Coordinates of C-alpha atoms in Angstrom, one line a residue:
Chain A
X222 CA 97.2 70.2 124.6
X223 CA 95.9 72.2 121.7
X224 CA 97.0 76.4 122.2
X225 CA 94.3 79.1 122.2
X226 CA 96.4 81.0 120.2
X227 CA 100.1 80.9 118.9
X228 CA 100.5 84.1 118.3
X229 CA 99.4 87.8 119.0
X230 CA 99.6 91.7 117.2
X231 CA 100.2 94.2 120.1
X232 CA 99.9 97.7 118.8
X233 CA 103.3 99.5 118.1
X234 CA 103.5 103.2 116.2
X235 CA 105.4 102.7 113.4
X236 CA 106.3 98.9 113.3
X237 CA 104.9 95.5 114.2
X238 CA 105.3 93.7 117.6
X239 CA 104.1 89.9 118.8
X240 CA 103.8 87.6 121.3
X241 CA 103.8 84.0 120.4
X242 CA 103.3 81.0 122.2
X243 CA 104.0 77.2 122.7
X244 CA 103.9 74.4 125.2
X245 CA 107.7 74.5 124.9
X246 CA 110.4 77.2 123.5
X247 CA 110.5 75.9 120.3
X248 CA 106.8 75.5 119.5
X249 CA 107.1 79.6 120.9
X250 CA 109.9 80.0 118.5
X251 CA 108.5 77.8 115.2
X252 CA 104.9 80.0 116.0
X253 CA 107.0 83.6 115.8
X254 CA 108.0 82.1 112.3
X255 CA 104.1 82.4 111.6
X256 CA 104.0 85.3 112.5
X257 CA 106.6 87.3 111.1
X258 CA 105.4 85.7 107.9
X259 CA 101.9 86.5 108.3
X260 CA 102.6 90.1 107.6
X261 CA 104.0 89.1 104.3
X262 CA 101.6 86.5 103.3
X263 CA 98.9 83.7 104.3
X264 CA 100.8 81.1 105.2
X265 CA 98.0 78.4 105.5
X266 CA 97.9 79.4 102.1
X267 CA 101.4 78.5 101.1
X268 CA 101.7 74.9 99.9
X269 CA 103.8 72.9 102.2
X270 CA 106.1 71.6 98.6
X271 CA 109.4 72.5 99.8
X272 CA 112.1 71.9 103.2
X273 CA 115.3 74.4 103.7
X274 CA 116.9 73.4 106.8
X275 CA 118.1 76.2 109.1
X276 CA 121.1 75.7 111.1
X277 CA 121.9 79.2 112.8
X278 CA 123.9 79.2 116.2
X279 CA 124.3 82.8 119.1
X280 CA 125.8 83.9 122.0
X281 CA 122.2 83.9 124.0
X282 CA 118.7 82.8 123.1
X283 CA 117.4 86.8 122.3
X284 CA 120.2 86.3 119.5
X285 CA 119.1 83.0 117.4
X286 CA 116.0 84.3 117.7
X287 CA 116.7 87.8 115.5
X288 CA 118.5 85.3 113.6
X289 CA 116.1 82.8 113.5
X290 CA 113.5 84.7 111.8
X291 CA 116.1 86.8 110.1
X292 CA 116.2 83.5 107.5
X293 CA 112.3 83.6 106.6
X294 CA 113.5 87.2 104.8
X295 CA 116.7 85.8 104.3
X296 CA 115.1 83.3 102.6
X297 CA 112.4 85.4 100.7
X298 CA 114.4 88.3 99.5
X299 CA 117.2 86.4 97.8
X300 CA 115.7 82.9 96.7
X301 CA 112.2 84.1 96.7
X302 CA 111.0 81.1 99.1
X303 CA 107.8 81.8 100.7
X304 CA 108.0 79.9 104.6
X305 CA 104.7 78.1 105.9
X306 CA 105.8 76.5 109.0
X307 CA 108.7 76.0 110.7
X308 CA 109.2 71.9 111.8
X309 CA 111.9 70.6 113.6
X310 CA 112.7 73.2 116.6
X311 CA 115.8 72.3 118.2
X312 CA 117.6 74.2 120.5
X313 CA 120.8 73.6 122.1
X314 CA 121.9 75.4 124.9
X315 CA 124.9 73.1 125.9
X316 CA 128.2 74.8 124.7
X317 CA 129.7 78.0 124.1
X318 CA 127.1 78.7 122.2
X319 CA 123.2 78.3 121.4
X320 CA 122.6 76.6 118.1
X321 CA 119.2 76.0 116.5
X322 CA 118.2 73.6 113.9
X323 CA 115.1 73.7 112.5
X324 CA 113.1 72.5 108.5
X325 CA 111.1 75.0 107.1
X326 CA 108.2 74.1 104.9
X327 CA 107.2 76.4 102.2
X328 CA 107.1 76.8 98.4
X329 CA 109.9 78.5 96.2
X330 CA 107.2 79.3 93.6
X331 CA 106.4 83.6 94.3
X332 CA 104.6 83.9 91.4
X333 CA 101.6 82.3 92.6
X334 CA 100.6 83.8 96.1
X335 CA 99.7 87.3 97.0
X336 CA 102.7 89.1 99.2
X337 CA 101.2 92.2 100.6
X338 CA 104.1 93.2 102.9
X339 CA 107.6 93.5 103.6
X340 CA 109.4 92.7 106.8
X341 CA 113.1 94.6 106.9
X342 CA 114.4 93.2 110.0
X343 CA 114.0 91.9 113.6
X344 CA 114.6 93.7 115.6
X345 CA 116.3 93.6 119.5
X346 CA 113.5 96.4 120.8
X347 CA 111.3 95.4 123.1
X348 CA 112.5 91.1 122.9
X349 CA 111.2 89.3 125.8
X350 CA 111.9 85.6 126.0
X351 CA 110.5 83.5 128.7
X352 CA 111.6 79.8 128.8
X353 CA 109.5 77.9 131.1
X354 CA 106.3 75.4 130.4
X355 CA 104.5 77.4 128.1
X356 CA 106.7 79.6 126.8
X357 CA 106.4 83.0 125.2
X358 CA 108.0 85.0 123.1
X359 CA 107.7 89.3 122.1
X360 CA 109.5 90.3 119.4
X361 CA 109.1 94.2 116.9
X362 CA 109.8 93.1 113.5
X363 CA 111.0 97.0 111.1
X364 CA 108.6 96.9 108.4
Chain B
X141 CA 110.0 112.4 133.6
X142 CA 109.8 115.9 133.6
X143 CA 109.2 117.4 130.6
X144 CA 110.0 122.1 130.6
X145 CA 108.6 124.3 128.0
X146 CA 111.1 127.1 126.9
X147 CA 108.8 128.5 124.6
X148 CA 105.6 127.5 122.2
X149 CA 107.7 125.0 120.3
X150 CA 110.1 124.0 122.1
X151 CA 110.5 121.8 125.0
X152 CA 113.6 120.4 127.3
X153 CA 113.7 117.4 129.1
X154 CA 116.8 118.4 131.6
X155 CA 119.6 116.9 132.3
X156 CA 119.5 113.6 135.2
X157 CA 120.7 110.1 136.0
X158 CA 122.9 109.4 133.6
X159 CA 121.7 111.8 131.3
X160 CA 125.2 113.6 129.7
X161 CA 123.5 116.6 128.1
X162 CA 119.8 118.1 128.2
X163 CA 117.3 116.2 125.2
X164 CA 115.1 119.2 123.3
X165 CA 112.1 118.7 121.5
X166 CA 110.8 120.7 119.0
X167 CA 107.2 120.4 119.2
X168 CA 103.6 121.8 119.0
X169 CA 101.7 121.2 121.8
X170 CA 99.5 119.1 119.5
X171 CA 102.4 117.2 118.1
X172 CA 103.9 116.5 121.6
X173 CA 100.7 115.1 122.5
X174 CA 101.1 111.8 120.4
X175 CA 105.0 111.8 121.2
X176 CA 104.0 111.9 124.9
X177 CA 102.2 108.7 124.4
X178 CA 104.8 106.2 123.0
X179 CA 108.2 105.9 123.8
X180 CA 110.2 108.8 122.3
X181 CA 111.2 111.0 125.0
X182 CA 112.5 108.1 127.0
X183 CA 114.4 107.2 123.9
X184 CA 115.6 110.6 123.9
X185 CA 116.8 110.4 127.1
X186 CA 118.4 107.3 126.2
X187 CA 120.5 109.0 123.4
X188 CA 122.1 111.9 125.4
X189 CA 123.8 109.1 127.9
X190 CA 126.0 107.7 125.3
X191 CA 129.7 108.7 125.7
X192 CA 130.6 111.7 123.7
X193 CA 127.2 113.5 122.9
X194 CA 127.5 116.7 122.2
X195 CA 125.1 120.0 122.9
X196 CA 121.8 117.8 122.6
X197 CA 119.7 115.3 121.9
X198 CA 117.5 116.4 120.0
X199 CA 113.6 115.2 119.1
X200 CA 112.5 116.6 115.9
X201 CA 108.6 117.6 115.1
X202 CA 107.6 114.5 113.5
X203 CA 108.7 111.7 115.7
X204 CA 108.2 109.3 116.8
X205 CA 109.7 105.4 118.5
X206 CA 112.0 103.7 116.7
X207 CA 114.9 101.7 118.4
X208 CA 117.9 102.8 120.5
X209 CA 117.2 105.9 118.4
X210 CA 113.6 107.7 118.6
X211 CA 112.9 108.4 114.5
X212 CA 113.3 111.8 114.2
X213 CA 116.7 111.7 115.9
X214 CA 119.3 113.9 115.8
X215 CA 122.8 113.6 117.7
X216 CA 126.5 114.6 117.1
X217 CA 129.6 112.8 118.8
X218 CA 133.2 113.7 119.6
X219 CA 135.2 111.9 117.3
X220 CA 137.9 110.6 120.0
X221 CA 135.7 110.3 122.9
X222 CA 132.5 109.9 121.0
X223 CA 130.1 106.5 119.1
X224 CA 128.3 105.7 116.3
X225 CA 125.9 103.7 116.5
X226 CA 123.6 101.4 113.7
X227 CA 120.7 102.2 115.7
X228 CA 120.9 105.4 115.4
X229 CA 121.2 105.3 111.6
X230 CA 117.9 102.8 111.7
X231 CA 117.7 99.8 109.3
X232 CA 116.7 101.3 106.3
X233 CA 120.5 103.0 105.6
X234 CA 120.0 106.4 102.7
X235 CA 115.9 105.6 102.7
X236 CA 115.2 109.1 100.9
X237 CA 113.8 111.4 98.9
X238 CA 114.8 112.6 95.8
X239 CA 112.5 116.0 93.6
X240 CA 112.2 116.4 90.1
X241 CA 111.1 119.4 88.3
X242 CA 109.5 119.9 85.3
X243 CA 108.1 122.1 82.8
X244 CA 104.7 120.9 83.0
X245 CA 101.7 121.8 84.0
X246 CA 98.6 120.8 86.0
X247 CA 96.4 120.8 82.6
X248 CA 98.9 119.5 80.6
X249 CA 99.1 116.5 82.6
X250 CA 95.7 116.2 83.7
X251 CA 94.6 113.9 80.8
X252 CA 97.0 111.7 80.3
X253 CA 97.7 110.8 84.5
X254 CA 96.5 108.0 84.1
X255 CA 98.3 106.0 81.3
X256 CA 101.4 108.3 83.0
X257 CA 101.2 106.3 86.2
X258 CA 100.2 103.0 84.7
X259 CA 103.4 103.1 82.0
X260 CA 105.5 104.6 85.3
X261 CA 104.9 101.1 87.3
X262 CA 105.4 99.2 84.8
X263 CA 108.6 100.6 84.0
X264 CA 109.7 101.2 88.1
X265 CA 109.6 98.0 89.6
X266 CA 107.7 97.9 93.6
X267 CA 106.0 96.6 96.1
X268 CA 108.2 93.2 98.1
X269 CA 110.2 90.8 96.4
X270 CA 109.7 92.6 92.8
X271 CA 113.2 91.7 91.4
X272 CA 115.3 94.5 90.0
X273 CA 115.9 94.8 86.4
X274 CA 119.2 93.5 86.4
X275 CA 120.9 90.1 87.2
X276 CA 124.0 91.9 88.6
X277 CA 127.4 90.4 89.4
X278 CA 128.9 90.8 92.5
X279 CA 131.7 92.9 90.9
X280 CA 129.2 95.2 89.4
X281 CA 127.1 95.4 92.5
X282 CA 130.6 96.1 95.0
X283 CA 131.4 99.0 92.2
X284 CA 128.0 100.2 92.9
X285 CA 128.6 100.2 96.3
X286 CA 131.5 102.3 96.1
X287 CA 130.5 104.5 93.4
X288 CA 126.6 105.3 94.6
X289 CA 124.1 107.4 91.9
X290 CA 128.3 107.8 89.9
X291 CA 127.3 104.4 89.1
X292 CA 124.5 105.2 87.1
X293 CA 125.2 107.8 85.3
X294 CA 128.0 106.2 84.0
X295 CA 125.9 103.5 82.7
X296 CA 123.7 105.9 81.5
X297 CA 121.2 106.6 84.0
X298 CA 121.0 110.2 83.9
X299 CA 123.1 112.9 83.7
X300 CA 125.9 114.6 86.0
X301 CA 123.7 117.4 86.8
X302 CA 121.7 114.9 88.8
X303 CA 125.0 114.4 90.9
X304 CA 125.5 118.1 91.1
X305 CA 122.3 117.9 92.6
X306 CA 121.8 114.8 95.4
X307 CA 123.2 115.4 98.4
X308 CA 126.7 114.1 98.7
X309 CA 127.4 114.1 95.1
X310 CA 126.2 110.8 94.7
X311 CA 128.5 109.2 96.5
X312 CA 130.0 108.8 99.9
X313 CA 133.4 108.1 99.1
X314 CA 133.9 106.5 102.7
X315 CA 132.5 103.7 101.1
X316 CA 134.1 100.7 101.5
X317 CA 132.3 97.9 99.9
X318 CA 134.8 94.7 101.2
X319 CA 133.4 95.6 104.8
X320 CA 129.6 94.0 104.2
X321 CA 129.1 90.7 104.3
X322 CA 128.1 88.4 101.6
X323 CA 124.5 88.2 103.1
X324 CA 123.8 92.2 102.1
X325 CA 125.3 91.1 99.4
X326 CA 123.4 88.8 98.6
X327 CA 120.1 90.7 99.8
X328 CA 121.2 93.6 97.2
X329 CA 121.2 91.8 94.1
X330 CA 118.2 91.6 93.2
X331 CA 116.3 94.6 94.3
X332 CA 118.8 97.3 92.6
X333 CA 116.0 99.8 90.4
X334 CA 113.1 98.8 93.1
X335 CA 111.1 101.0 94.9
X336 CA 110.0 98.4 97.6
X337 CA 107.3 98.5 99.5
X338 CA 106.3 99.5 103.4
X339 CA 106.0 103.8 102.8
X340 CA 108.1 104.2 99.8
X341 CA 106.1 105.5 96.8
X342 CA 106.6 107.7 93.5
X343 CA 104.2 110.6 93.4
X344 CA 103.1 113.0 90.4
X345 CA 102.5 116.2 92.3
X346 CA 102.2 119.5 91.8
X347 CA 102.9 122.7 93.3
X348 CA 99.3 124.3 95.4
X349 CA 101.3 127.4 97.4
X350 CA 104.4 129.2 97.4
X351 CA 104.9 130.6 100.2
X352 CA 108.8 131.6 99.4
X353 CA 109.0 133.1 95.6
X354 CA 112.4 133.5 95.7
X355 CA 113.8 130.7 96.7
X356 CA 111.1 128.9 94.9
X357 CA 112.3 130.0 91.5
X358 CA 116.5 129.5 92.9
X359 CA 115.2 125.8 93.5
X360 CA 113.3 125.8 89.8
X361 CA 109.6 126.1 91.3
X362 CA 107.9 129.1 88.7
X363 CA 104.8 128.6 89.7
X364 CA 101.4 127.2 91.1
X365 CA 100.3 124.2 89.3
X366 CA 103.5 123.0 87.6
X367 CA 104.1 119.6 87.7
X368 CA 106.7 117.8 90.2
X369 CA 108.0 114.2 90.6
X370 CA 108.7 112.5 93.4
X371 CA 111.0 109.6 94.8
X372 CA 111.3 107.9 98.4
X373 CA 113.1 104.8 98.5
X374 CA 116.3 103.9 100.5
X375 CA 118.6 100.8 100.6
X376 CA 116.4 97.7 100.7
X377 CA 117.4 94.5 101.9
X378 CA 121.2 95.4 101.4
X379 CA 121.4 99.0 104.1
X380 CA 118.8 96.4 106.3
X381 CA 121.3 93.5 106.5
X382 CA 124.1 96.0 106.8
X383 CA 122.1 97.6 110.2
X384 CA 121.2 93.4 111.5
X385 CA 125.2 92.9 110.7
X386 CA 127.1 95.5 112.8
X387 CA 123.9 95.5 115.5
X388 CA 125.4 91.6 115.8
X389 CA 129.5 92.7 115.8
X390 CA 128.8 95.1 117.6
X391 CA 127.1 93.2 120.6
X392 CA 129.9 90.5 120.1
X393 CA 132.5 92.4 120.5
X394 CA 130.9 94.8 123.5
X395 CA 127.8 92.7 125.1
X396 CA 124.6 94.1 126.5
X397 CA 125.7 95.1 130.0
X398 CA 124.7 98.5 130.6
X399 CA 122.6 99.4 128.0
X400 CA 118.7 100.4 128.3
X401 CA 117.9 98.5 125.0
X402 CA 120.3 96.5 123.0
X403 CA 119.3 98.8 119.4
X404 CA 121.4 101.1 121.1
X405 CA 124.4 99.3 121.0
X406 CA 127.3 101.3 119.5
X407 CA 131.2 101.8 119.0
X408 CA 133.3 104.2 119.2
X409 CA 133.8 105.8 116.3
X410 CA 137.2 105.5 115.9
X411 CA 137.7 101.6 117.0
X412 CA 138.3 99.5 113.9
X413 CA 134.4 97.9 114.4
X414 CA 133.4 101.8 114.4
X415 CA 135.3 102.9 110.7
X416 CA 134.0 98.9 109.6
X417 CA 130.3 100.1 110.4
X418 CA 130.8 104.0 108.6
X419 CA 132.2 102.6 105.5
X420 CA 129.9 99.4 105.3
X421 CA 126.9 102.3 106.2
X422 CA 128.3 105.0 103.1
X423 CA 128.3 101.7 100.7
X424 CA 125.0 101.3 101.3
X425 CA 124.1 104.7 101.1
X426 CA 125.2 104.3 97.9
X427 CA 123.0 101.5 96.7
X428 CA 120.3 104.0 97.5
X429 CA 121.4 106.8 95.6
X430 CA 122.0 104.0 93.0
X431 CA 118.5 103.0 93.2
X432 CA 116.5 106.3 93.2
X433 CA 118.9 107.9 90.0
X434 CA 117.7 104.7 88.1
X435 CA 114.3 105.7 88.6
X436 CA 114.4 109.3 87.8
X437 CA 116.1 107.8 84.5
X438 CA 112.7 105.0 84.3
X439 CA 110.5 108.6 85.2
X440 CA 112.4 110.5 82.7
X441 CA 112.2 107.9 79.9
X442 CA 108.0 107.7 80.3
X443 CA 107.6 111.2 80.0
X444 CA 109.6 111.2 76.7
X445 CA 107.2 108.7 75.6
X446 CA 103.9 109.6 77.2
X447 CA 104.3 113.5 77.2
X448 CA 106.7 113.4 73.9
X449 CA 109.4 114.9 76.1
X450 CA 111.2 114.6 79.0
X451 CA 113.6 118.2 79.0
X452 CA 113.0 120.5 82.3
X453 CA 112.9 117.3 84.8
X454 CA 115.7 118.6 86.3
X455 CA 116.4 117.1 90.1
X456 CA 116.2 119.5 92.5
X457 CA 117.5 117.6 95.2
X458 CA 118.1 114.6 96.9
X459 CA 118.3 113.6 100.5
X460 CA 119.3 111.6 102.6
X461 CA 117.2 110.4 105.7
X462 CA 118.6 108.2 107.7
X463 CA 122.4 108.4 108.0
X464 CA 125.4 109.3 110.0
X465 CA 128.5 111.9 108.6
X466 CA 131.4 113.3 109.8
X467 CA 130.8 117.0 109.7
X468 CA 132.1 120.7 111.0
X469 CA 130.6 121.9 114.0
X470 CA 130.7 125.2 115.7
X471 CA 130.8 123.7 120.0
X472 CA 131.3 125.8 122.2
X473 CA 132.4 128.4 119.7
X474 CA 135.0 125.9 118.3
X475 CA 134.5 125.1 114.6
X476 CA 135.3 120.8 115.4
X477 CA 134.8 118.0 113.9
X478 CA 131.7 115.0 114.8
X479 CA 129.6 112.4 114.0
X480 CA 126.2 113.7 113.0
X481 CA 123.4 111.0 113.6
X482 CA 120.4 111.4 111.8
X483 CA 117.2 108.6 112.4
X484 CA 114.3 109.7 110.5
X485 CA 115.5 113.3 110.2
X486 CA 116.9 115.4 107.5
X487 CA 120.2 117.6 106.8
X488 CA 119.4 121.0 106.7
X489 CA 122.5 123.0 105.7
X490 CA 121.6 127.0 105.2
X491 CA 123.9 129.5 103.5
X492 CA 127.8 129.4 102.5
X493 CA 128.1 125.7 103.4
X494 CA 130.7 123.7 101.5
X495 CA 128.7 120.6 101.2
X496 CA 125.7 121.9 99.3
X497 CA 125.9 122.7 95.6
X498 CA 126.9 126.0 94.3
X499 CA 123.8 127.0 93.4
X500 CA 122.6 126.7 96.4
X501 CA 125.0 128.1 98.7
X502 CA 123.9 131.7 99.1
X503 CA 120.7 130.6 99.6
X504 CA 120.3 127.4 102.4
X505 CA 119.7 123.6 100.4
X506 CA 116.6 122.4 99.4
X507 CA 114.9 120.0 102.1
X508 CA 112.4 118.1 101.1
X509 CA 109.7 117.0 103.1
X510 CA 107.6 114.3 101.7
X511 CA 104.0 113.1 103.7
X512 CA 101.4 110.8 103.7
X513 CA 100.3 108.8 101.2
X514 CA 97.8 110.9 99.1
X515 CA 98.8 114.5 101.4
X516 CA 101.1 117.3 100.7
X517 CA 104.4 117.3 100.7
X518 CA 106.8 120.1 101.0
X519 CA 109.9 121.8 100.0
X520 CA 111.9 124.1 102.4
X521 CA 115.3 125.4 102.6
X522 CA 118.1 124.9 105.0
X523 CA 118.6 127.7 107.5
X524 CA 122.0 129.2 109.4
X525 CA 120.1 128.6 112.7
X526 CA 119.0 125.0 112.1
X527 CA 123.3 124.6 112.5
X528 CA 122.7 126.3 116.2
X529 CA 119.6 124.3 116.9
X530 CA 120.0 120.8 115.9
X531 CA 122.9 120.8 113.7
X532 CA 121.5 121.3 110.7
X533 CA 118.8 119.3 110.5
X534 CA 114.8 118.8 110.8
X535 CA 112.0 116.5 110.1
X536 CA 111.7 113.8 107.3
X537 CA 108.1 113.3 106.9
X538 CA 104.0 113.2 108.3
X539 CA 105.3 110.5 110.9
X540 CA 102.8 107.6 111.4
X541 CA 100.4 107.8 114.8
X542 CA 98.5 104.9 114.6
X543 CA 100.2 101.1 114.1
X544 CA 99.3 99.0 111.2
X545 CA 97.3 97.1 112.4
X546 CA 94.8 99.9 114.0
X547 CA 94.8 101.4 110.5
X548 CA 94.0 97.7 108.7
X549 CA 91.3 97.7 111.4
X550 CA 90.1 101.4 110.5
X551 CA 90.4 101.4 106.7
X552 CA 90.2 100.0 103.2
X553 CA 92.7 99.8 100.3
X554 CA 90.5 100.3 97.6
X555 CA 87.9 102.6 99.8
X556 CA 91.4 104.4 100.6
X557 CA 91.6 104.5 96.8
X558 CA 87.5 105.8 96.1
X559 CA 88.1 108.5 98.9
X560 CA 91.7 109.7 96.8
X561 CA 90.0 109.2 93.7
X562 CA 87.1 111.8 94.5
X563 CA 90.1 114.1 96.0
X564 CA 91.1 114.0 92.5
X565 CA 94.3 111.8 93.5
X566 CA 95.6 108.7 91.2
X567 CA 96.7 105.3 93.2
X568 CA 98.1 102.5 91.6
X569 CA 99.6 99.8 94.2
X570 CA 100.9 96.6 94.5
X571 CA 98.4 95.8 97.9
X572 CA 95.5 97.0 98.2
X573 CA 96.0 96.0 102.4
X574 CA 99.7 97.9 102.0
X575 CA 97.1 100.9 101.0
X576 CA 95.2 100.7 104.4
X577 CA 97.9 100.1 105.9
X578 CA 99.8 103.6 105.0
X579 CA 96.4 105.6 105.1
X580 CA 97.1 109.4 105.7
X581 CA 94.5 108.7 108.5
X582 CA 97.3 106.8 110.6
X583 CA 99.6 109.9 110.0
X584 CA 100.5 113.0 111.7
X585 CA 99.7 115.8 110.1
X586 CA 102.6 117.1 108.4
X587 CA 101.6 121.0 107.0
X588 CA 102.3 120.7 111.3
X589 CA 105.3 119.4 111.4
X590 CA 106.6 121.7 108.2
X591 CA 105.1 124.9 110.3
X592 CA 106.7 123.9 113.3
X593 CA 109.8 123.2 111.6
X594 CA 109.7 126.6 110.2
X595 CA 108.8 128.4 113.6
X596 CA 111.7 127.5 115.0
X597 CA 113.7 128.4 112.4
X598 CA 114.8 124.7 111.0
X599 CA 114.1 124.8 107.8
X600 CA 111.8 127.8 106.0
X601 CA 108.7 127.4 103.9
X602 CA 109.3 127.1 100.4
X603 CA 106.6 125.4 99.2
X604 CA 103.6 122.7 98.9
X605 CA 102.8 119.9 96.5
X606 CA 100.0 118.2 96.2
X607 CA 99.5 114.4 94.7
X608 CA 97.7 114.0 91.2
X609 CA 99.2 110.6 91.0
X610 CA 100.4 107.8 93.1
X611 CA 102.1 105.1 92.9
X612 CA 103.1 102.7 96.4
X613 CA 105.2 100.5 96.7

């Protein structure tokens, strides 16, 4: 089954609010990465030539989502790495903490691309996570 | 929600439910309309429920929905029973504005305006991901976090007079660089001395109207047509990371129970984690002061080269828009120390306050309110009434009224530039899309915002400034 829509932006006065969808929670998280980077560059134009493993843990799904998307901003600001997509997202809810592993594909040559926006932070504001199949997440980014 | 009209520009949400104090909104009926369309009032009410809140939860005339606290929210908390909240300061810690006066007039500048703008554009790194000029070591960065603009002046960027004319004299002494996470330091290293994107800008402006000649003169504004420079930027990724880190740490410690919004997470002011957040926030404040100090220096260098001189380019003042401070205020007839949160609000201290520079002390501090890109900005003066009415605070800008996506649907960057050009305003930006998002049509009317501030008495009109050239980050 192909998804009709990977993500959608909703109206928010000052910042950016989106919903991302997936057949699984993992896919919704990966599409949330696409929504986030779409505010900074066109992910379709970024060459997937480098891989960055991402591992985060948190006390609940909300926290791992905030940290997961925060990695996009962190890799960009500190390494100049432009994420084009997230792959192999795996969420492990067993044990004391939630864990997430994934790989970001993208390019670390920022001068080759048009970067048109800034994401300052991933917030918990109005965050919603639907775990079913299909799954969805809603996130507000401070931009 | 019950909203009571107290006068033309004052509205109140009386306490109900968990509210410990009322919420007061300063707005004209037109501004109130836009505030009612989003979650501003609900957020002001949530703030009124927090432990140890004093007097009222205040909403400034330019308010709009934020996270946890509204943008344009002011709240003060008791030092013993009250709290400090990263969401009450915001992600862009010490996002702020600096205003420089010059001895140039509009006619001196006009023929060289394009050149000035192009040179400033080259000199001041802007836009997303544009690294700063220097690759810093962690130890130098920590020095900056502890000393703020003082570090910049010691390193040859500007003069001691600039420090005198900066809120906190350019340095919050309670800063604790060692409380800052490694991740925040990493984000801070490449971005020192950069303007950043979004609503941040640098403008060459002229004085278009003087409302209070006496105060204007004291602030260094002599005549209509006089050229000014305004710098609007903050603490960049370092400040954003500090906010994120402490929201996480406080959530880990206190959980999310009883919070209507996770972004309202807070800690007792004097708890270990409350103190750590305050020390980290002060460090991020210092980073932003150093940032604006360095940019000031480069702007003066460009004026020296292009105009032949930067003499007379004295700093009027530099104000924080997103900050928490420990201040003394009269509460129920007694002077008490409280932790004042200003999120998207400017300190507006009146005559006599020891925190403001000696030259301004008899008159009240300069309050700088930037408009949206290409519209007017204002210079106001702080008032004694503001201390009573808003813990010495007023508005911080125009305030958005349209989402960025809506703005992108309605405006095109090149078209915005052409329209500005017709009005005689030059524009240079790293991104046309960014220009469309910041089009003035997406913002509230700043003239209305400052009129309310003046009428309510929380900030008196001194002068109106309009742009001649805009560099958008």
